[in-house]
Amino acid sequence: MWVRAVGNDDQEFTVELHHGGLFVGQGQNRAYVDEKISWFDHCEVNTWSPLWLEDFILQLHYPKTPSTKMDWLLPGLSLSEGLRMVESTSDTLVM
């Protein structure tokens, strides 16, 4: 799974969540294939945390397991250079 934040609002934003696929290739040839895309609107800047992401996973009916991994894509970068793992609140604050 990977996430991208979208929008220009100072208080709320939309999350574009790519899920259900798999990563293939390496470097510049890295791609995420056979994916589904879900949108989550009205995410609040002031309360944004990993808890939101956990809720999205549950809403999409994925089990929460230790192997569940979430990455986010830095704005303007490609999958080969811009993916960062979300592991803590400090990661979501950067988002």
mmCIF file with all atom_site columns, C-alpha atoms in Angstrom:
data_model
loop_
_atom_site.group_PDB
_atom_site.id
_atom_site.type_symbol
_atom_site.label_atom_id
_atom_site.label_alt_id
_atom_site.label_comp_id
_atom_site.label_asym_id
_atom_site.label_entity_id
_atom_site.label_seq_id
_atom_site.pdbx_PDB_ins_code
_atom_site.Cartn_x
_atom_site.Cartn_y
_atom_site.Cartn_z
_atom_site.occupancy
_atom_site.B_iso_or_equiv
_atom_site.pdbx_formal_charge
_atom_site.auth_seq_id
_atom_site.auth_comp_id
_atom_site.auth_asym_id
_atom_site.auth_atom_id
_atom_site.pdbx_PDB_model_num
ATOM 1  C CA . MET A 1 1  ? 0.000   0.000  0.000   1.00 0.00 ? 1  MET A CA 1
ATOM 2  C CA . TRP A 1 2  ? 1.083   3.531  -0.558  1.00 0.00 ? 2  TRP A CA 1
ATOM 3  C CA . VAL A 1 3  ? -0.465  6.914  0.177   1.00 0.00 ? 3  VAL A CA 1
ATOM 4  C CA . ARG A 1 4  ? -0.434  10.359 -1.386  1.00 0.00 ? 4  ARG A CA 1
ATOM 5  C CA . ALA A 1 5  ? -1.889  13.488 0.231   1.00 0.00 ? 5  ALA A CA 1
ATOM 6  C CA . VAL A 1 6  ? -3.775  15.747 -2.177  1.00 0.00 ? 6  VAL A CA 1
ATOM 7  C CA . GLY A 1 7  ? -5.136  19.277 -1.791  1.00 0.00 ? 7  GLY A CA 1
ATOM 8  C CA . ASN A 1 8  ? -4.323  22.876 -0.951  1.00 0.00 ? 8  ASN A CA 1
ATOM 9  C CA . ASP A 1 9  ? -6.549  23.420 2.086   1.00 0.00 ? 9  ASP A CA 1
ATOM 10 C CA . ASP A 1 10 ? -4.793  24.424 5.320   1.00 0.00 ? 10 ASP A CA 1
ATOM 11 C CA . GLN A 1 11 ? -7.168  22.415 7.552   1.00 0.00 ? 11 GLN A CA 1
ATOM 12 C CA . GLU A 1 12 ? -8.240  19.360 5.541   1.00 0.00 ? 12 GLU A CA 1
ATOM 13 C CA . PHE A 1 13 ? -6.843  17.230 2.750   1.00 0.00 ? 13 PHE A CA 1
ATOM 14 C CA . THR A 1 14 ? -7.638  14.120 0.726   1.00 0.00 ? 14 THR A CA 1
ATOM 15 C CA . VAL A 1 15 ? -5.685  10.882 0.865   1.00 0.00 ? 15 VAL A CA 1
ATOM 16 C CA . GLU A 1 16 ? -5.236  8.785  -2.270  1.00 0.00 ? 16 GLU A CA 1
ATOM 17 C CA . LEU A 1 17 ? -4.548  5.219  -1.132  1.00 0.00 ? 17 LEU A CA 1
ATOM 18 C CA . HIS A 1 18 ? -3.161  2.659  -3.578  1.00 0.00 ? 18 HIS A CA 1
ATOM 19 C CA . HIS A 1 19 ? -3.727  -0.874 -2.326  1.00 0.00 ? 19 HIS A CA 1
ATOM 20 C CA . GLY A 1 20 ? -4.208  -4.505 -3.259  1.00 0.00 ? 20 GLY A CA 1
ATOM 21 C CA . GLY A 1 21 ? -1.356  -4.542 -5.751  1.00 0.00 ? 21 GLY A CA 1
ATOM 22 C CA . LEU A 1 22 ? 2.289   -5.421 -5.687  1.00 0.00 ? 22 LEU A CA 1
ATOM 23 C CA . PHE A 1 23 ? 5.598   -3.752 -6.384  1.00 0.00 ? 23 PHE A CA 1
ATOM 24 C CA . VAL A 1 24 ? 7.600   -5.011 -9.349  1.00 0.00 ? 24 VAL A CA 1
ATOM 25 C CA . GLY A 1 25 ? 10.939  -3.965 -10.814 1.00 0.00 ? 25 GLY A CA 1
ATOM 26 C CA . GLN A 1 26 ? 13.777  -1.959 -9.341  1.00 0.00 ? 26 GLN A CA 1
ATOM 27 C CA . GLY A 1 27 ? 15.117  1.570  -9.538  1.00 0.00 ? 27 GLY A CA 1
ATOM 28 C CA . GLN A 1 28 ? 13.559  3.635  -12.344 1.00 0.00 ? 28 GLN A CA 1
ATOM 29 C CA . ASN A 1 29 ? 11.627  0.553  -13.491 1.00 0.00 ? 29 ASN A CA 1
ATOM 30 C CA . ARG A 1 30 ? 9.795   0.139  -10.167 1.00 0.00 ? 30 ARG A CA 1
ATOM 31 C CA . ALA A 1 31 ? 6.013   0.043  -10.501 1.00 0.00 ? 31 ALA A CA 1
ATOM 32 C CA . TYR A 1 32 ? 2.958   -0.860 -8.431  1.00 0.00 ? 32 TYR A CA 1
ATOM 33 C CA . VAL A 1 33 ? 0.676   -3.111 -10.512 1.00 0.00 ? 33 VAL A CA 1
ATOM 34 C CA . ASP A 1 34 ? -2.831  -4.589 -10.233 1.00 0.00 ? 34 ASP A CA 1
ATOM 35 C CA . GLU A 1 35 ? -3.747  -1.921 -7.716  1.00 0.00 ? 35 GLU A CA 1
ATOM 36 C CA . LYS A 1 36 ? -6.984  -0.428 -6.519  1.00 0.00 ? 36 LYS A CA 1
ATOM 37 C CA . ILE A 1 37 ? -7.229  3.262  -5.613  1.00 0.00 ? 37 ILE A CA 1
ATOM 38 C CA . SER A 1 38 ? -9.417  4.593  -2.811  1.00 0.00 ? 38 SER A CA 1
ATOM 39 C CA . TRP A 1 39 ? -9.915  8.212  -1.773  1.00 0.00 ? 39 TRP A CA 1
ATOM 40 C CA . PHE A 1 40 ? -10.487 9.461  1.763   1.00 0.00 ? 40 PHE A CA 1
ATOM 41 C CA . ASP A 1 41 ? -11.704 13.060 1.968   1.00 0.00 ? 41 ASP A CA 1
ATOM 42 C CA . HIS A 1 42 ? -11.780 15.523 4.864   1.00 0.00 ? 42 HIS A CA 1
ATOM 43 C CA . CYS A 1 43 ? -8.679  14.274 6.675   1.00 0.00 ? 43 CYS A CA 1
ATOM 44 C CA . GLU A 1 44 ? -7.877  16.842 9.345   1.00 0.00 ? 44 GLU A CA 1
ATOM 45 C CA . VAL A 1 45 ? -4.435  18.382 9.562   1.00 0.00 ? 45 VAL A CA 1
ATOM 46 C CA . ASN A 1 46 ? -4.682  18.872 13.348  1.00 0.00 ? 46 ASN A CA 1
ATOM 47 C CA . THR A 1 47 ? -5.511  15.219 14.116  1.00 0.00 ? 47 THR A CA 1
ATOM 48 C CA . TRP A 1 48 ? -3.553  13.476 11.337  1.00 0.00 ? 48 TRP A CA 1
ATOM 49 C CA . SER A 1 49 ? -1.666  10.454 12.716  1.00 0.00 ? 49 SER A CA 1
ATOM 50 C CA . PRO A 1 50 ? -1.021  6.773  11.979  1.00 0.00 ? 50 PRO A CA 1
ATOM 51 C CA . LEU A 1 51 ? -4.435  6.081  13.547  1.00 0.00 ? 51 LEU A CA 1
ATOM 52 C CA . TRP A 1 52 ? -6.104  7.507  10.422  1.00 0.00 ? 52 TRP A CA 1
ATOM 53 C CA . LEU A 1 53 ? -4.126  5.085  8.250   1.00 0.00 ? 53 LEU A CA 1
ATOM 54 C CA . GLU A 1 54 ? -5.036  2.158  10.490  1.00 0.00 ? 54 GLU A CA 1
ATOM 55 C CA . ASP A 1 55 ? -8.695  3.156  10.153  1.00 0.00 ? 55 ASP A CA 1
ATOM 56 C CA . PHE A 1 56 ? -8.418  3.294  6.348   1.00 0.00 ? 56 PHE A CA 1
ATOM 57 C CA . ILE A 1 57 ? -6.952  -0.222 6.348   1.00 0.00 ? 57 ILE A CA 1
ATOM 58 C CA . LEU A 1 58 ? -9.888  -1.474 8.422   1.00 0.00 ? 58 LEU A CA 1
ATOM 59 C CA . GLN A 1 59 ? -12.433 0.319  6.197   1.00 0.00 ? 59 GLN A CA 1
ATOM 60 C CA . LEU A 1 60 ? -10.917 -1.454 3.187   1.00 0.00 ? 60 LEU A CA 1
ATOM 61 C CA . HIS A 1 61 ? -11.289 -4.806 5.007   1.00 0.00 ? 61 HIS A CA 1
ATOM 62 C CA . TYR A 1 62 ? -7.596  -5.607 5.288   1.00 0.00 ? 62 TYR A CA 1
ATOM 63 C CA . PRO A 1 63 ? -6.519  -7.413 8.457   1.00 0.00 ? 63 PRO A CA 1
ATOM 64 C CA . LYS A 1 64 ? -4.166  -5.477 10.706  1.00 0.00 ? 64 LYS A CA 1
ATOM 65 C CA . THR A 1 65 ? -1.128  -7.693 11.062  1.00 0.00 ? 65 THR A CA 1
ATOM 66 C CA . PRO A 1 66 ? 2.538   -7.086 11.911  1.00 0.00 ? 66 PRO A CA 1
ATOM 67 C CA . SER A 1 67 ? 3.344   -7.609 8.224   1.00 0.00 ? 67 SER A CA 1
ATOM 68 C CA . THR A 1 68 ? 0.999   -4.813 7.074   1.00 0.00 ? 68 THR A CA 1
ATOM 69 C CA . LYS A 1 69 ? 3.215   -2.078 5.660   1.00 0.00 ? 69 LYS A CA 1
ATOM 70 C CA . MET A 1 70 ? 2.265   1.443  4.604   1.00 0.00 ? 70 MET A CA 1
ATOM 71 C CA . ASP A 1 71 ? 4.427   3.748  2.499   1.00 0.00 ? 71 ASP A CA 1
ATOM 72 C CA . TRP A 1 72 ? 3.758   7.297  1.378   1.00 0.00 ? 72 TRP A CA 1
ATOM 73 C CA . LEU A 1 73 ? 4.942   9.003  -1.766  1.00 0.00 ? 73 LEU A CA 1
ATOM 74 C CA . LEU A 1 74 ? 6.714   12.338 -1.436  1.00 0.00 ? 74 LEU A CA 1
ATOM 75 C CA . PRO A 1 75 ? 5.029   14.975 -3.635  1.00 0.00 ? 75 PRO A CA 1
ATOM 76 C CA . GLY A 1 76 ? 6.470   15.287 -7.108  1.00 0.00 ? 76 GLY A CA 1
ATOM 77 C CA . LEU A 1 77 ? 8.672   12.189 -6.886  1.00 0.00 ? 77 LEU A CA 1
ATOM 78 C CA . SER A 1 78 ? 8.446   8.811  -8.585  1.00 0.00 ? 78 SER A CA 1
ATOM 79 C CA . LEU A 1 79 ? 7.994   5.440  -6.876  1.00 0.00 ? 79 LEU A CA 1
ATOM 80 C CA . SER A 1 80 ? 11.677  4.684  -7.386  1.00 0.00 ? 80 SER A CA 1
ATOM 81 C CA . GLU A 1 81 ? 12.852  7.697  -5.393  1.00 0.00 ? 81 GLU A CA 1
ATOM 82 C CA . GLY A 1 82 ? 10.001  9.028  -3.283  1.00 0.00 ? 82 GLY A CA 1
ATOM 83 C CA . LEU A 1 83 ? 8.519   6.199  -1.195  1.00 0.00 ? 83 LEU A CA 1
ATOM 84 C CA . ARG A 1 84 ? 8.918   6.472  2.578   1.00 0.00 ? 84 ARG A CA 1
ATOM 85 C CA . MET A 1 85 ? 7.681   3.960  5.145   1.00 0.00 ? 85 MET A CA 1
ATOM 86 C CA . VAL A 1 86 ? 5.135   5.252  7.657   1.00 0.00 ? 86 VAL A CA 1
ATOM 87 C CA . GLU A 1 87 ? 6.206   3.946  11.048  1.00 0.00 ? 87 GLU A CA 1
ATOM 88 C CA . SER A 1 88 ? 5.336   6.627  13.593  1.00 0.00 ? 88 SER A CA 1
ATOM 89 C CA . THR A 1 89 ? 3.535   9.884  14.313  1.00 0.00 ? 89 THR A CA 1
ATOM 90 C CA . SER A 1 90 ? 6.628   11.817 13.280  1.00 0.00 ? 90 SER A CA 1
ATOM 91 C CA . ASP A 1 91 ? 6.272   10.300 9.773   1.00 0.00 ? 91 ASP A CA 1
ATOM 92 C CA . THR A 1 92 ? 2.666   11.462 9.467   1.00 0.00 ? 92 THR A CA 1
ATOM 93 C CA . LEU A 1 93 ? 3.599   14.957 10.716  1.00 0.00 ? 93 LEU A CA 1
ATOM 94 C CA . VAL A 1 94 ? 5.987   15.290 7.777   1.00 0.00 ? 94 VAL A CA 1
ATOM 95 C CA . MET A 1 95 ? 3.200   14.287 5.414   1.00 0.00 ? 95 MET A CA 1
#
